[in-house]
Amino acid sequence: MLAELLNFFSDSYGPLRVFDYLSFRAIFATLTALLVSLILGPRFINKMQAIEVGQVIREKGPATHLSKKGTPTMGGTLILASIFISTILWGDLENRYLWVALGVTTLFGVLGWVDDLYKLRFESSKGLSP
């Protein structure tokens, strides 16, 4: 966590104490996640297109959805990476609720990843739906 590192270099009333404020860290965590997604996003999309990881469209669906065929999927991976990087940099890593939230986020991310993988492997637009 950046706040812990910077507190090591500041005195108890120095200007670096601003990193102790939750609002400051929340704003910079949001900006960090945005920057990570903007920097890694195009590379991630190009990689997904290169390995042909694209959206499967239902045959009986609306004709307007046919234009989405081949749209890269697995975008949740990029979102999770942004969340994790931002949280590790700006979060209070000694807070157990932070780890619970990251754990739940990871579980939902794994569920989404398995759903997308199922769609790709079986070429079905239903995913994990019954």
mmCIF file with all atom_site columns, C-alpha atoms in Angstrom, residues 20-118:
data_model
loop_
_atom_site.group_PDB
_atom_site.id
_atom_site.type_symbol
_atom_site.label_atom_id
_atom_site.label_alt_id
_atom_site.label_comp_id
_atom_site.label_asym_id
_atom_site.label_entity_id
_atom_site.label_seq_id
_atom_site.pdbx_PDB_ins_code
_atom_site.Cartn_x
_atom_site.Cartn_y
_atom_site.Cartn_z
_atom_site.occupancy
_atom_site.B_iso_or_equiv
_atom_site.pdbx_formal_charge
_atom_site.auth_seq_id
_atom_site.auth_comp_id
_atom_site.auth_asym_id
_atom_site.auth_atom_id
_atom_site.pdbx_PDB_model_num
ATOM 1  C CA . ASP A 1 20  ? -4.160  8.576   5.434   1.00 0.00 ? 20  ASP A CA 1
ATOM 2  C CA . TYR A 1 21  ? -7.459  10.112  4.316   1.00 0.00 ? 21  TYR A CA 1
ATOM 3  C CA . LEU A 1 22  ? -9.911  7.576   2.944   1.00 0.00 ? 22  LEU A CA 1
ATOM 4  C CA . SER A 1 23  ? -11.432 10.083  0.511   1.00 0.00 ? 23  SER A CA 1
ATOM 5  C CA . PHE A 1 24  ? -8.012  10.878  -0.989  1.00 0.00 ? 24  PHE A CA 1
ATOM 6  C CA . ARG A 1 25  ? -7.170  7.191   -1.422  1.00 0.00 ? 25  ARG A CA 1
ATOM 7  C CA . ALA A 1 26  ? -10.620 6.443   -2.886  1.00 0.00 ? 26  ALA A CA 1
ATOM 8  C CA . ILE A 1 27  ? -10.223 9.165   -5.509  1.00 0.00 ? 27  ILE A CA 1
ATOM 9  C CA . PHE A 1 28  ? -6.746  8.005   -6.470  1.00 0.00 ? 28  PHE A CA 1
ATOM 10 C CA . ALA A 1 29  ? -7.818  4.348   -6.465  1.00 0.00 ? 29  ALA A CA 1
ATOM 11 C CA . THR A 1 30  ? -10.554 5.237   -8.939  1.00 0.00 ? 30  THR A CA 1
ATOM 12 C CA . LEU A 1 31  ? -8.122  7.168   -11.124 1.00 0.00 ? 31  LEU A CA 1
ATOM 13 C CA . THR A 1 32  ? -5.608  4.316   -10.952 1.00 0.00 ? 32  THR A CA 1
ATOM 14 C CA . ALA A 1 33  ? -8.225  1.759   -12.015 1.00 0.00 ? 33  ALA A CA 1
ATOM 15 C CA . LEU A 1 34  ? -9.259  4.036   -14.876 1.00 0.00 ? 34  LEU A CA 1
ATOM 16 C CA . LEU A 1 35  ? -5.666  4.460   -16.053 1.00 0.00 ? 35  LEU A CA 1
ATOM 17 C CA . VAL A 1 36  ? -4.955  0.735   -15.814 1.00 0.00 ? 36  VAL A CA 1
ATOM 18 C CA . SER A 1 37  ? -8.022  -0.057  -17.902 1.00 0.00 ? 37  SER A CA 1
ATOM 19 C CA . LEU A 1 38  ? -7.191  2.640   -20.462 1.00 0.00 ? 38  LEU A CA 1
ATOM 20 C CA . ILE A 1 39  ? -3.587  1.466   -20.780 1.00 0.00 ? 39  ILE A CA 1
ATOM 21 C CA . LEU A 1 40  ? -4.203  -2.285  -20.755 1.00 0.00 ? 40  LEU A CA 1
ATOM 22 C CA . GLY A 1 41  ? -7.595  -2.217  -22.503 1.00 0.00 ? 41  GLY A CA 1
ATOM 23 C CA . PRO A 1 42  ? -6.483  -1.824  -26.125 1.00 0.00 ? 42  PRO A CA 1
ATOM 24 C CA . ARG A 1 43  ? -3.752  -4.444  -25.708 1.00 0.00 ? 43  ARG A CA 1
ATOM 25 C CA . PHE A 1 44  ? -6.200  -6.840  -24.068 1.00 0.00 ? 44  PHE A CA 1
ATOM 26 C CA . ILE A 1 45  ? -8.801  -6.347  -26.808 1.00 0.00 ? 45  ILE A CA 1
ATOM 27 C CA . ASN A 1 46  ? -6.198  -6.845  -29.546 1.00 0.00 ? 46  ASN A CA 1
ATOM 28 C CA . LYS A 1 47  ? -4.987  -10.029 -27.852 1.00 0.00 ? 47  LYS A CA 1
ATOM 29 C CA . MET A 1 48  ? -8.538  -11.379 -27.550 1.00 0.00 ? 48  MET A CA 1
ATOM 30 C CA . GLN A 1 49  ? -9.179  -10.607 -31.233 1.00 0.00 ? 49  GLN A CA 1
ATOM 31 C CA . ALA A 1 50  ? -5.900  -12.269 -32.224 1.00 0.00 ? 50  ALA A CA 1
ATOM 32 C CA . ILE A 1 51  ? -6.804  -15.524 -30.502 1.00 0.00 ? 51  ILE A CA 1
ATOM 33 C CA . GLU A 1 52  ? -10.381 -15.225 -31.796 1.00 0.00 ? 52  GLU A CA 1
ATOM 34 C CA . VAL A 1 53  ? -12.151 -15.115 -28.453 1.00 0.00 ? 53  VAL A CA 1
ATOM 35 C CA . GLY A 1 54  ? -15.409 -13.650 -29.728 1.00 0.00 ? 54  GLY A CA 1
ATOM 36 C CA . GLN A 1 55  ? -19.040 -13.411 -28.753 1.00 0.00 ? 55  GLN A CA 1
ATOM 37 C CA . VAL A 1 56  ? -21.383 -16.152 -29.959 1.00 0.00 ? 56  VAL A CA 1
ATOM 38 C CA . ILE A 1 57  ? -24.710 -14.839 -31.294 1.00 0.00 ? 57  ILE A CA 1
ATOM 39 C CA . ARG A 1 58  ? -28.008 -16.753 -31.172 1.00 0.00 ? 58  ARG A CA 1
ATOM 40 C CA . GLU A 1 59  ? -29.333 -17.804 -34.570 1.00 0.00 ? 59  GLU A CA 1
ATOM 41 C CA . LYS A 1 60  ? -32.925 -16.927 -33.616 1.00 0.00 ? 60  LYS A CA 1
ATOM 42 C CA . GLY A 1 61  ? -32.012 -13.566 -32.130 1.00 0.00 ? 61  GLY A CA 1
ATOM 43 C CA . PRO A 1 62  ? -32.660 -10.124 -33.602 1.00 0.00 ? 62  PRO A CA 1
ATOM 44 C CA . ALA A 1 63  ? -30.898 -9.351  -36.873 1.00 0.00 ? 63  ALA A CA 1
ATOM 45 C CA . THR A 1 64  ? -29.330 -6.269  -35.294 1.00 0.00 ? 64  THR A CA 1
ATOM 46 C CA . HIS A 1 65  ? -27.322 -8.534  -32.963 1.00 0.00 ? 65  HIS A CA 1
ATOM 47 C CA . LEU A 1 66  ? -25.474 -10.142 -35.872 1.00 0.00 ? 66  LEU A CA 1
ATOM 48 C CA . SER A 1 67  ? -23.136 -7.154  -35.988 1.00 0.00 ? 67  SER A CA 1
ATOM 49 C CA . LYS A 1 68  ? -21.868 -8.161  -32.517 1.00 0.00 ? 68  LYS A CA 1
ATOM 50 C CA . LYS A 1 69  ? -20.575 -11.507 -33.788 1.00 0.00 ? 69  LYS A CA 1
ATOM 51 C CA . GLY A 1 70  ? -16.892 -11.851 -32.973 1.00 0.00 ? 70  GLY A CA 1
ATOM 52 C CA . THR A 1 71  ? -16.872 -9.048  -30.388 1.00 0.00 ? 71  THR A CA 1
ATOM 53 C CA . PRO A 1 72  ? -14.129 -9.967  -27.889 1.00 0.00 ? 72  PRO A CA 1
ATOM 54 C CA . THR A 1 73  ? -15.390 -11.512 -24.682 1.00 0.00 ? 73  THR A CA 1
ATOM 55 C CA . MET A 1 74  ? -13.718 -12.090 -21.281 1.00 0.00 ? 74  MET A CA 1
ATOM 56 C CA . GLY A 1 75  ? -13.711 -8.344  -20.550 1.00 0.00 ? 75  GLY A CA 1
ATOM 57 C CA . GLY A 1 76  ? -14.254 -9.053  -16.870 1.00 0.00 ? 76  GLY A CA 1
ATOM 58 C CA . THR A 1 77  ? -10.615 -10.101 -16.707 1.00 0.00 ? 77  THR A CA 1
ATOM 59 C CA . LEU A 1 78  ? -9.564  -6.540  -17.505 1.00 0.00 ? 78  LEU A CA 1
ATOM 60 C CA . ILE A 1 79  ? -12.004 -5.124  -14.967 1.00 0.00 ? 79  ILE A CA 1
ATOM 61 C CA . LEU A 1 80  ? -10.741 -7.468  -12.246 1.00 0.00 ? 80  LEU A CA 1
ATOM 62 C CA . ALA A 1 81  ? -7.114  -6.620  -13.045 1.00 0.00 ? 81  ALA A CA 1
ATOM 63 C CA . SER A 1 82  ? -7.905  -2.907  -12.691 1.00 0.00 ? 82  SER A CA 1
ATOM 64 C CA . ILE A 1 83  ? -9.673  -3.487  -9.379  1.00 0.00 ? 83  ILE A CA 1
ATOM 65 C CA . PHE A 1 84  ? -6.882  -5.637  -7.937  1.00 0.00 ? 84  PHE A CA 1
ATOM 66 C CA . ILE A 1 85  ? -4.034  -3.343  -8.980  1.00 0.00 ? 85  ILE A CA 1
ATOM 67 C CA . SER A 1 86  ? -5.836  -0.284  -7.630  1.00 0.00 ? 86  SER A CA 1
ATOM 68 C CA . THR A 1 87  ? -6.774  -2.017  -4.382  1.00 0.00 ? 87  THR A CA 1
ATOM 69 C CA . ILE A 1 88  ? -3.265  -3.304  -3.732  1.00 0.00 ? 88  ILE A CA 1
ATOM 70 C CA . LEU A 1 89  ? -1.829  0.172   -4.315  1.00 0.00 ? 89  LEU A CA 1
ATOM 71 C CA . TRP A 1 90  ? -4.363  2.260   -2.393  1.00 0.00 ? 90  TRP A CA 1
ATOM 72 C CA . GLY A 1 91  ? -6.249  -0.044  -0.025  1.00 0.00 ? 91  GLY A CA 1
ATOM 73 C CA . ASP A 1 92  ? -5.640  -0.648  3.668   1.00 0.00 ? 92  ASP A CA 1
ATOM 74 C CA . LEU A 1 93  ? -4.268  -4.172  3.385   1.00 0.00 ? 93  LEU A CA 1
ATOM 75 C CA . GLU A 1 94  ? -4.662  -4.754  7.123   1.00 0.00 ? 94  GLU A CA 1
ATOM 76 C CA . ASN A 1 95  ? -8.439  -4.336  6.873   1.00 0.00 ? 95  ASN A CA 1
ATOM 77 C CA . ARG A 1 96  ? -10.087 -7.767  6.813   1.00 0.00 ? 96  ARG A CA 1
ATOM 78 C CA . TYR A 1 97  ? -13.200 -6.404  5.101   1.00 0.00 ? 97  TYR A CA 1
ATOM 79 C CA . LEU A 1 98  ? -11.067 -5.398  2.143   1.00 0.00 ? 98  LEU A CA 1
ATOM 80 C CA . TRP A 1 99  ? -9.949  -9.029  1.779   1.00 0.00 ? 99  TRP A CA 1
ATOM 81 C CA . VAL A 1 100 ? -13.535 -10.260 2.088   1.00 0.00 ? 100 VAL A CA 1
ATOM 82 C CA . ALA A 1 101 ? -14.608 -7.839  -0.647  1.00 0.00 ? 101 ALA A CA 1
ATOM 83 C CA . LEU A 1 102 ? -11.698 -8.910  -2.876  1.00 0.00 ? 102 LEU A CA 1
ATOM 84 C CA . GLY A 1 103 ? -12.541 -12.557 -2.242  1.00 0.00 ? 103 GLY A CA 1
ATOM 85 C CA . VAL A 1 104 ? -16.196 -12.107 -3.189  1.00 0.00 ? 104 VAL A CA 1
ATOM 86 C CA . THR A 1 105 ? -15.186 -10.078 -6.243  1.00 0.00 ? 105 THR A CA 1
ATOM 87 C CA . THR A 1 106 ? -12.796 -12.853 -7.246  1.00 0.00 ? 106 THR A CA 1
ATOM 88 C CA . LEU A 1 107 ? -15.505 -15.502 -6.881  1.00 0.00 ? 107 LEU A CA 1
ATOM 89 C CA . PHE A 1 108 ? -17.902 -13.547 -9.072  1.00 0.00 ? 108 PHE A CA 1
ATOM 90 C CA . GLY A 1 109 ? -15.076 -12.961 -11.547 1.00 0.00 ? 109 GLY A CA 1
ATOM 91 C CA . VAL A 1 110 ? -14.354 -16.689 -11.693 1.00 0.00 ? 110 VAL A CA 1
ATOM 92 C CA . LEU A 1 111 ? -18.061 -17.341 -12.252 1.00 0.00 ? 111 LEU A CA 1
ATOM 93 C CA . GLY A 1 112 ? -18.099 -14.860 -15.148 1.00 0.00 ? 112 GLY A CA 1
ATOM 94 C CA . TRP A 1 113 ? -14.917 -16.346 -16.584 1.00 0.00 ? 113 TRP A CA 1
ATOM 95 C CA . VAL A 1 114 ? -16.367 -19.878 -16.457 1.00 0.00 ? 114 VAL A CA 1
ATOM 96 C CA . ASP A 1 115 ? -19.574 -18.586 -18.076 1.00 0.00 ? 115 ASP A CA 1
ATOM 97 C CA . ASP A 1 116 ? -17.613 -16.981 -20.928 1.00 0.00 ? 116 ASP A CA 1
ATOM 98 C CA . LEU A 1 117 ? -15.446 -20.069 -21.301 1.00 0.00 ? 117 LEU A CA 1
ATOM 99 C CA . TYR A 1 118 ? -18.542 -22.263 -21.518 1.00 0.00 ? 118 TYR A CA 1
#
